[in-house]
Structure formats: C-alpha cells, structure tokens
mmCIF file of C-alpha atoms in Angstrom:
data_model
loop_
_atom_site.group_PDB
_atom_site.id
_atom_site.type_symbol
_atom_site.label_atom_id
_atom_site.label_comp_id
_atom_site.label_asym_id
_atom_site.label_seq_id
_atom_site.Cartn_x
_atom_site.Cartn_y
_atom_site.Cartn_z
ATOM 1 C CA MET R 10 79.613 90.901 101.960
ATOM 2 C CA THR R 11 80.090 87.728 101.703
ATOM 3 C CA GLN R 12 81.751 87.503 98.822
ATOM 4 C CA SER R 13 85.558 87.076 98.144
ATOM 5 C CA LEU R 14 85.969 90.646 96.209
ATOM 6 C CA ARG R 15 88.617 91.700 93.750
ATOM 7 C CA ILE R 16 90.302 94.236 95.898
ATOM 8 C CA GLY R 17 93.591 96.535 94.344
ATOM 9 C CA LEU R 18 95.250 98.867 97.121
ATOM 10 C CA VAL R 19 97.884 101.560 95.802
ATOM 11 C CA GLY R 20 100.018 102.678 98.874
ATOM 12 C CA VAL R 21 101.476 99.999 101.371
ATOM 13 C CA GLY R 22 102.803 102.137 103.279
ATOM 14 C CA LEU R 23 102.527 102.252 107.203
ATOM 15 C CA MET R 24 99.591 102.453 107.644
ATOM 16 C CA GLY R 25 98.790 100.432 104.329
ATOM 17 C CA HIS R 26 100.381 97.396 105.162
ATOM 18 C CA GLY R 27 98.135 96.687 107.905
ATOM 19 C CA ILE R 28 94.976 97.645 105.645
ATOM 20 C CA ALA R 29 96.464 94.706 103.007
ATOM 21 C CA ARG R 30 97.238 92.201 105.877
ATOM 22 C CA ASN R 31 93.236 92.836 107.193
ATOM 23 C CA ILE R 32 91.746 92.346 103.506
ATOM 24 C CA LEU R 33 93.422 89.075 102.556
ATOM 25 C CA LYS R 34 92.965 87.485 106.386
ATOM 26 C CA ALA R 35 88.965 88.624 105.921
ATOM 27 C CA GLY R 36 88.869 86.362 102.696
ATOM 28 C CA HIS R 37 89.299 89.480 99.829
ATOM 29 C CA ARG R 38 91.824 88.751 96.463
ATOM 30 C CA LEU R 39 94.428 91.580 97.003
ATOM 31 C CA ASP R 40 96.657 92.640 94.218
ATOM 32 C CA PHE R 41 98.651 96.374 95.001
ATOM 33 C CA MET R 42 101.177 97.855 93.065
ATOM 34 C CA ASP R 43 104.525 97.784 93.098
ATOM 35 C CA HIS R 44 106.489 100.804 94.922
ATOM 36 C CA PRO R 45 110.064 101.728 96.815
ATOM 37 C CA GLY R 46 107.579 103.866 99.693
ATOM 38 C CA ASN R 47 105.372 100.346 100.536
ATOM 39 C CA GLN R 48 106.882 98.161 103.564
ATOM 40 C CA PRO R 49 107.968 94.540 103.705
ATOM 41 C CA VAL R 50 105.373 92.635 101.645
ATOM 42 C CA ASP R 51 106.675 89.995 101.905
ATOM 43 C CA ASP R 52 104.045 88.230 104.174
ATOM 44 C CA LEU R 53 101.035 88.796 101.859
ATOM 45 C CA LEU R 54 103.036 88.003 99.380
ATOM 46 C CA ALA R 55 103.387 84.349 101.005
ATOM 47 C CA ALA R 56 98.881 85.463 101.715
ATOM 48 C CA GLY R 57 98.250 85.147 98.429
ATOM 49 C CA ALA R 58 98.193 88.851 97.682
ATOM 50 C CA THR R 59 99.533 89.556 93.845
ATOM 51 C CA SER R 60 102.034 92.891 92.312
ATOM 52 C CA ARG R 61 101.514 94.160 90.143
ATOM 53 C CA ALA R 62 103.226 96.841 87.970
ATOM 54 C CA SER R 63 101.240 99.978 87.984
ATOM 55 C CA GLY R 64 98.495 101.871 89.138
ATOM 56 C CA ARG R 65 97.336 101.087 85.409
ATOM 57 C CA GLU R 66 97.442 96.979 86.137
ATOM 58 C CA VAL R 67 96.578 97.103 89.331
ATOM 59 C CA ALA R 68 92.928 98.290 88.445
ATOM 60 C CA GLU R 69 92.370 96.701 86.001
ATOM 61 C CA ALA R 70 92.053 93.485 88.227
ATOM 62 C CA ALA R 71 90.408 94.881 90.770
ATOM 63 C CA GLU R 72 86.515 95.716 91.680
ATOM 64 C CA VAL R 73 87.611 98.509 94.348
ATOM 65 C CA VAL R 74 91.011 100.532 94.174
ATOM 66 C CA LEU R 75 92.033 102.101 97.555
ATOM 67 C CA LEU R 76 93.685 104.382 98.034
ATOM 68 C CA CYS R 77 96.269 105.137 100.678
ATOM 69 C CA VAL R 78 98.412 107.076 99.592
ATOM 70 C CA THR R 79 100.032 110.790 101.813
ATOM 71 C CA GLY R 80 98.244 113.584 99.892
ATOM 72 C CA SER R 81 95.969 115.639 97.338
ATOM 73 C CA PRO R 82 98.760 115.829 94.613
ATOM 74 C CA GLN R 83 100.017 111.403 95.398
ATOM 75 C CA VAL R 84 95.933 111.014 94.889
ATOM 76 C CA GLU R 85 95.940 112.782 91.281
ATOM 77 C CA ALA R 86 99.061 111.322 90.535
ATOM 78 C CA ALA R 87 98.464 107.557 91.188
ATOM 79 C CA LEU R 88 94.805 107.771 89.348
ATOM 80 C CA PHE R 89 95.290 110.329 86.427
ATOM 81 C CA GLY R 90 99.382 110.129 84.955
ATOM 82 C CA PRO R 91 100.742 108.161 83.414
ATOM 83 C CA ASP R 92 99.962 104.501 83.892
ATOM 84 C CA GLY R 93 97.588 105.456 86.414
ATOM 85 C CA VAL R 94 94.202 103.718 87.940
ATOM 86 C CA VAL R 95 92.326 105.169 85.234
ATOM 87 C CA GLU R 96 93.468 103.883 82.639
ATOM 88 C CA GLY R 97 92.743 100.672 83.608
ATOM 89 C CA LEU R 98 89.534 101.460 85.230
ATOM 90 C CA VAL R 99 86.741 98.761 85.068
ATOM 91 C CA LEU R 100 83.130 100.245 84.285
ATOM 92 C CA LYS R 101 81.467 100.665 87.925
ATOM 93 C CA SER R 102 84.355 99.884 89.394
ATOM 94 C CA ALA R 103 84.678 101.932 92.705
ATOM 95 C CA VAL R 104 87.810 103.653 94.082
ATOM 96 C CA ILE R 105 88.381 104.625 98.417
ATOM 97 C CA ASP R 106 90.646 107.114 98.852
ATOM 98 C CA CYS R 107 90.979 106.764 102.411
ATOM 99 C CA SER R 108 94.466 109.069 101.940
ATOM 100 C CA THR R 109 94.656 112.416 103.521
ATOM 101 C CA ALA R 110 93.471 115.339 100.777
ATOM 102 C CA LEU R 111 92.178 118.620 100.803
ATOM 103 C CA PRO R 112 88.712 118.157 99.620
ATOM 104 C CA SER R 113 88.214 120.370 97.063
ATOM 105 C CA SER R 114 90.671 118.399 95.248
ATOM 106 C CA THR R 115 89.165 115.848 95.974
ATOM 107 C CA GLU R 116 85.653 116.332 94.878
ATOM 108 C CA ARG R 117 87.274 117.082 91.508
ATOM 109 C CA VAL R 118 88.798 113.443 91.781
ATOM 110 C CA ALA R 119 85.836 112.582 92.401
ATOM 111 C CA GLU R 120 83.490 113.850 89.203
ATOM 112 C CA ARG R 121 86.838 112.477 86.761
ATOM 113 C CA ILE R 122 86.215 109.194 88.601
ATOM 114 C CA ALA R 123 83.476 109.713 87.439
ATOM 115 C CA ALA R 124 83.652 110.643 83.810
ATOM 116 C CA ALA R 125 85.687 107.770 83.607
ATOM 117 C CA GLY R 126 82.406 104.950 84.853
ATOM 118 C CA GLY R 127 83.007 104.483 88.478
ATOM 119 C CA ARG R 128 81.934 105.318 91.554
ATOM 120 C CA PHE R 129 83.113 106.961 94.083
ATOM 121 C CA MET R 130 84.504 107.448 98.521
ATOM 122 C CA ASP R 131 86.818 108.974 100.526
ATOM 123 C CA ALA R 132 87.744 106.930 103.549
ATOM 124 C CA ALA R 133 89.642 109.108 105.416
ATOM 125 C CA MET R 134 91.520 107.385 108.638
ATOM 126 C CA THR R 135 92.606 107.982 112.155
ATOM 127 C CA ARG R 136 94.125 105.941 114.913
ATOM 128 C CA THR R 137 98.133 104.755 113.910
ATOM 129 C CA PRO R 138 99.763 101.711 112.453
ATOM 130 C CA LYS R 139 99.376 99.692 115.239
ATOM 131 C CA GLU R 140 96.471 99.866 114.706
ATOM 132 C CA ALA R 141 95.744 99.152 111.550
ATOM 133 C CA GLU R 142 97.582 96.365 112.118
ATOM 134 C CA ALA R 143 95.668 95.049 113.710
ATOM 135 C CA GLY R 144 92.493 95.841 111.429
ATOM 136 C CA ARG R 145 90.449 98.894 114.226
ATOM 137 C CA LEU R 146 90.746 102.225 112.588
ATOM 138 C CA ASN R 147 89.003 104.512 112.684
ATOM 139 C CA LEU R 148 87.234 106.269 109.000
ATOM 140 C CA ILE R 149 85.831 109.169 108.373
ATOM 141 C CA VAL R 150 83.516 108.529 104.881
ATOM 142 C CA GLY R 151 82.019 110.478 102.287
ATOM 143 C CA ALA R 152 79.722 109.288 100.066
ATOM 144 C CA SER R 153 76.748 108.064 98.666
ATOM 145 C CA PRO R 154 74.111 106.816 101.253
ATOM 146 C CA GLU R 155 74.594 103.603 98.792
ATOM 147 C CA LEU R 156 78.146 103.806 97.961
ATOM 148 C CA PHE R 157 78.730 103.359 101.733
ATOM 149 C CA ALA R 158 75.776 100.993 102.444
ATOM 150 C CA GLU R 159 77.468 98.918 99.341
ATOM 151 C CA LEU R 160 81.159 99.135 100.986
ATOM 152 C CA ARG R 161 80.344 99.458 104.732
ATOM 153 C CA PRO R 162 81.309 95.513 104.873
ATOM 154 C CA LEU R 163 84.852 95.726 103.084
ATOM 155 C CA LEU R 164 85.658 98.731 105.239
ATOM 156 C CA ALA R 165 84.729 96.451 108.198
ATOM 157 C CA CYS R 166 87.435 93.938 107.734
ATOM 158 C CA PHE R 167 89.699 96.692 108.439
ATOM 159 C CA ALA R 168 88.487 99.216 111.145
ATOM 160 C CA GLU R 169 86.339 99.323 114.381
ATOM 161 C CA ASN R 170 84.986 102.279 114.143
ATOM 162 C CA ILE R 171 83.219 103.795 110.848
ATOM 163 C CA THR R 172 81.411 107.319 110.623
ATOM 164 C CA HIS R 173 79.648 108.343 107.243
ATOM 165 C CA ALA R 174 80.642 112.544 107.316
ATOM 166 C CA GLY R 175 77.851 113.167 104.724
ATOM 167 C CA ASP R 176 78.364 112.738 100.739
ATOM 168 C CA VAL R 177 81.730 113.183 98.586
ATOM 169 C CA GLY R 178 84.876 115.333 100.055
ATOM 170 C CA ALA R 179 82.990 114.866 103.363
ATOM 171 C CA GLY R 180 84.709 112.692 104.399
ATOM 172 C CA HIS R 181 88.017 114.661 104.259
ATOM 173 C CA THR R 182 87.087 118.566 105.934
ATOM 174 C CA LEU R 183 85.802 115.592 108.956
ATOM 175 C CA LYS R 184 89.434 114.394 109.068
ATOM 176 C CA LEU R 185 91.575 117.896 108.436
ATOM 177 C CA LEU R 186 89.219 118.732 111.028
ATOM 178 C CA HIS R 187 90.148 116.254 114.184
ATOM 179 C CA ASN R 188 94.096 116.414 112.133
ATOM 180 C CA PHE R 189 93.516 119.693 113.846
ATOM 181 C CA VAL R 190 91.911 119.067 117.316
ATOM 182 C CA SER R 191 94.704 116.298 117.376
ATOM 183 C CA LEU R 192 98.392 118.246 116.338
ATOM 184 C CA GLY R 193 97.338 120.640 118.968
ATOM 185 C CA PHE R 194 96.110 119.156 121.678
ATOM 186 C CA SER R 195 99.611 117.376 120.706
ATOM 187 C CA ALA R 196 101.740 121.222 120.376
ATOM 188 C CA VAL R 197 99.510 122.093 123.196
ATOM 189 C CA LEU R 198 101.134 118.833 125.499
ATOM 190 C CA ALA R 199 104.811 119.251 123.863
ATOM 191 C CA GLU R 200 105.272 122.696 124.585
ATOM 192 C CA ALA R 201 103.428 122.582 128.317
ATOM 193 C CA ALA R 202 106.601 119.673 128.285
ATOM 194 C CA ALA R 203 108.890 121.082 127.491
ATOM 195 C CA ALA R 204 108.399 124.261 130.294
ATOM 196 C CA SER R 205 108.774 122.171 133.048
ATOM 197 C CA ARG R 206 111.851 120.161 132.138
ATOM 198 C CA GLN R 207 113.303 123.991 131.562
ATOM 199 C CA ALA R 208 111.613 124.436 134.705
ATOM 200 C CA GLY R 209 113.228 121.720 136.236
ATOM 201 C CA ILE R 210 109.954 119.990 137.173
ATOM 202 C CA ASP R 211 110.717 116.047 137.433
ATOM 203 C CA ASP R 212 109.109 114.106 134.700
ATOM 204 C CA THR R 213 107.036 111.743 137.020
ATOM 205 C CA ALA R 214 105.374 114.537 138.453
ATOM 206 C CA PHE R 215 104.378 116.782 135.632
ATOM 207 C CA LEU R 216 102.562 113.632 133.851
ATOM 208 C CA GLU R 217 100.712 113.249 137.733
ATOM 209 C CA VAL R 218 98.759 116.432 137.890
ATOM 210 C CA VAL R 219 98.697 117.053 133.688
ATOM 211 C CA GLY R 220 97.272 113.181 133.049
ATOM 212 C CA LYS R 221 94.943 113.455 135.947
ATOM 213 C CA GLY R 222 93.414 116.949 135.831
ATOM 214 C CA GLY R 223 92.751 118.765 132.230
ATOM 215 C CA GLY R 224 95.527 116.887 130.217
ATOM 216 C CA SER R 225 94.930 113.292 129.848
ATOM 217 C CA GLY R 226 92.619 112.006 127.016
ATOM 218 C CA VAL R 227 94.035 110.259 123.915
ATOM 219 C CA VAL R 228 96.641 112.836 123.243
ATOM 220 C CA PHE R 229 98.172 112.944 126.146
ATOM 221 C CA ASP R 230 98.501 108.759 126.472
ATOM 222 C CA ARG R 231 100.435 108.631 122.955
ATOM 223 C CA LEU R 232 103.595 110.968 124.074
ATOM 224 C CA ARG R 233 102.969 109.987 128.075
ATOM 225 C CA PRO R 234 105.169 107.115 127.320
ATOM 226 C CA PHE R 235 107.487 109.867 125.398
ATOM 227 C CA ILE R 236 107.409 111.882 128.351
ATOM 228 C CA ALA R 237 109.216 108.820 130.434
ATOM 229 C CA SER R 238 111.398 106.978 128.746
ATOM 230 C CA ASP R 239 112.167 108.387 125.188
ATOM 231 C CA ASP R 240 109.187 106.513 123.354
ATOM 232 C CA PRO R 241 108.151 108.184 120.638
ATOM 233 C CA SER R 242 105.878 105.095 119.731
ATOM 234 C CA GLY R 243 103.300 106.185 120.811
ATOM 235 C CA PHE R 244 102.624 108.691 118.160
ATOM 236 C CA ASN R 245 104.101 106.903 115.691
ATOM 237 C CA PHE R 246 103.009 110.041 112.632
ATOM 238 C CA SER R 247 106.463 112.559 111.621
ATOM 239 C CA VAL R 248 106.268 116.061 112.477
ATOM 240 C CA ALA R 249 106.340 115.756 107.940
ATOM 241 C CA ASN R 250 102.848 114.682 108.039
ATOM 242 C CA ALA R 251 101.648 117.225 109.955
ATOM 243 C CA THR R 252 102.833 120.032 109.331
ATOM 244 C CA LYS R 253 100.962 118.761 105.888
ATOM 245 C CA ASP R 254 97.989 118.581 107.085
ATOM 246 C CA LEU R 255 98.176 121.428 108.886
ATOM 247 C CA GLY R 256 98.374 122.997 105.476
ATOM 248 C CA TYR R 257 96.294 121.468 103.895
ATOM 249 C CA TYR R 258 93.273 123.161 107.419
ATOM 250 C CA ARG R 259 94.937 126.412 106.230
ATOM 251 C CA ALA R 260 93.623 125.641 102.895
ATOM 252 C CA MET R 261 90.722 124.555 103.794
ATOM 253 C CA THR R 262 89.547 127.062 106.313
ATOM 254 C CA ASP R 263 90.612 129.859 103.363
ATOM 255 C CA GLU R 264 88.381 128.462 101.638
ATOM 256 C CA LEU R 265 85.418 128.291 103.744
ATOM 257 C CA GLY R 266 86.485 131.649 104.737
ATOM 258 C CA ALA R 267 86.527 131.014 108.436
ATOM 259 C CA ARG R 268 88.744 132.000 111.368
ATOM 260 C CA ARG R 269 92.199 130.071 111.934
ATOM 261 C CA LEU R 270 93.283 132.086 114.799
ATOM 262 C CA VAL R 271 94.559 128.931 116.819
ATOM 263 C CA ALA R 272 95.930 126.766 113.855
ATOM 264 C CA GLU R 273 98.650 129.070 112.414
ATOM 265 C CA ALA R 274 100.236 129.350 116.126
ATOM 266 C CA VAL R 275 100.138 125.481 115.879
ATOM 267 C CA GLU R 276 100.657 125.622 112.460
ATOM 268 C CA ALA R 277 104.112 127.632 113.265
ATOM 269 C CA LEU R 278 104.527 125.326 115.869
ATOM 270 C CA TYR R 279 105.369 121.892 113.108
ATOM 271 C CA ALA R 280 106.907 123.732 110.674
ATOM 272 C CA GLY R 281 109.652 125.591 112.586
ATOM 273 C CA ILE R 282 110.992 122.381 113.635
ATOM 274 C CA ASP R 283 114.325 121.931 111.947
ATOM 275 C CA ASP R 284 114.294 118.599 111.358
ATOM 276 C CA GLN R 285 110.256 117.241 109.291
ATOM 277 C CA ASP R 286 111.409 113.214 110.001
ATOM 278 C CA LEU R 287 111.351 112.914 114.003
ATOM 279 C CA THR R 288 107.883 111.795 115.052
ATOM 280 C CA VAL R 289 105.356 114.707 116.833
ATOM 281 C CA PRO R 290 107.119 113.598 120.232
ATOM 282 C CA GLU R 291 110.475 114.093 120.027
ATOM 283 C CA ILE R 292 109.175 118.114 119.264
ATOM 284 C CA ILE R 293 109.208 118.117 123.429
ATOM 285 C CA ARG R 294 112.760 117.168 122.978
ATOM 286 C CA VAL R 295 113.577 119.950 121.044
ATOM 287 C CA LEU R 296 111.313 122.240 122.400
ATOM 288 C CA ALA R 297 113.499 122.358 126.261
ATOM 289 C CA GLU R 298 116.455 122.911 123.995
ATOM 290 C CA LYS R 299 115.542 126.034 122.498
ATOM 291 C CA LYS R 300 116.361 128.232 125.042
#
C-alpha cells in the first residue's frame, strides 16, 4: 500500500496510542475520536493527527476505521450508539475491530456494517503496549481473503506478525483461545511462585529451576521481573481485563458446547482477586499473602 489512506481511530488507549503513532509514521492521515480514556495525544496532534468529537465525525473523514476498545459492549456502542461510527460510514469503507470481543457479537456486527454499506474485519491483537509503540504487535485476522489482501499493508505498519485465521469472527475466536492459554499459564506460574515463597524458597532458585525446566517461555519471561524485583511492567495487563477475557472465553465455549474444566479454575482465580486494578504479575503477591 503505497498511497496515503485516511484512517479513523476510536480508542487511543494503551494499545491504540501505539497503533496511532505508527499509522502516522507510515504516512497515513489520522483522525481519532476524543475520549476521556485516551492516552495523552499531544504527540499525535503534533505529528498531524486530527481530533474529532464523535465516532460519526471520525467515520465521515475516513476510508478505514479502526476500533481499539475494551470489548463487545464498547464496540457495539462505538459503532451503533448515538453519533456512532455507522452514522458517518462512507460507502464501501472498511471497519477493523482490533478489540477482544465475543465472536457471536462480532458476526452480528459484521452483518450490520455490511447492511450499512461497509466492510468488516476483526483483527485481534496480542502482545503488550510496549510492542504497540514499537509497531510490533501480533494480529489475528478474520476477514474475506480479498479484504485481507487489500488491508494487509496497512496492518503491517503497526504489526510484526499477521495471521489470517479465516472468515469474520475467526480472529476473535483465536484471540480468546490464545488469551486462555496465556492467562492460564500465568495463573499456574503465579500460584507456583506464591507457594514457593510460602515454603521459604529463594526467588532466585525458583526462577532458575522453573526457567531452565518446564516453565520457560513467553509467560515466564513476562512474570520474571516481578518475581525477581517486584517489577510488574513485563505484563502490563489488568486483572479486570483478564477476568473479562476469560468471561468471553466461557461464553464462547458455552456456545460451542466445548469443555472447559481448566478454564473454570483459571477464571475463578482471577475473579477472586479483590483489587481488579492490579496487573497480572501482582497476583503473585496477593496469593502469597493469603493463608
């Protein structure tokens, strides 16, 4: 994609800010929706972005609208609420949902976007805000092969690894499966680290044994800084978001009729944390303190 596109963005949060910065860096025009939940946007405005008052105004100015919000209720509100994106949607423009959402909702959203004359893609993200700022996100895409081929160069300006999972909804389905695995591994490691501390094992010894054995991997590397030095920045993901995602996973498996014995225990651990504003690594401290 060599030409400059008119991009609209709803959701300039921890992940959306990095996406916005890299869209501008790639030479595209950017209009974003003003919202109290946005990260500071002075750098985006200085780079040429334009702030708009509503989703409708963002859509009116855009060929492609990206959503980077919390979940399905927020997606539906941004698209179909008063002054929402669909009210300003330009004929044959594309909507890309980078949020974590319930696949059945995603399929209904895609039908409504098509009825309004637009096209729809789910492009769920993995990795962290650090990779978002660096333009190195992973994306899991659900879309027609034609739309995927058309928009892949745009996605590549803020993502390092892009997987076409299948038709609409496949991206969000695979994202929930991924998050269950990631959060499940995190729960196992957090519980083990807490039990290790209660047993009086030195954290350095725990990290050496687990890291050189069956616990090594991406999740271990994200939680290691907290175990070693109380630094939660390796996995800047809130317990509230983990609980939300696991609730979506439960709803999805209900719809599929799939078994989820392990998932029920994992969800119970996250939902049982009183302070849902904590990050995932900080669960280790909470579990270690409980008797």
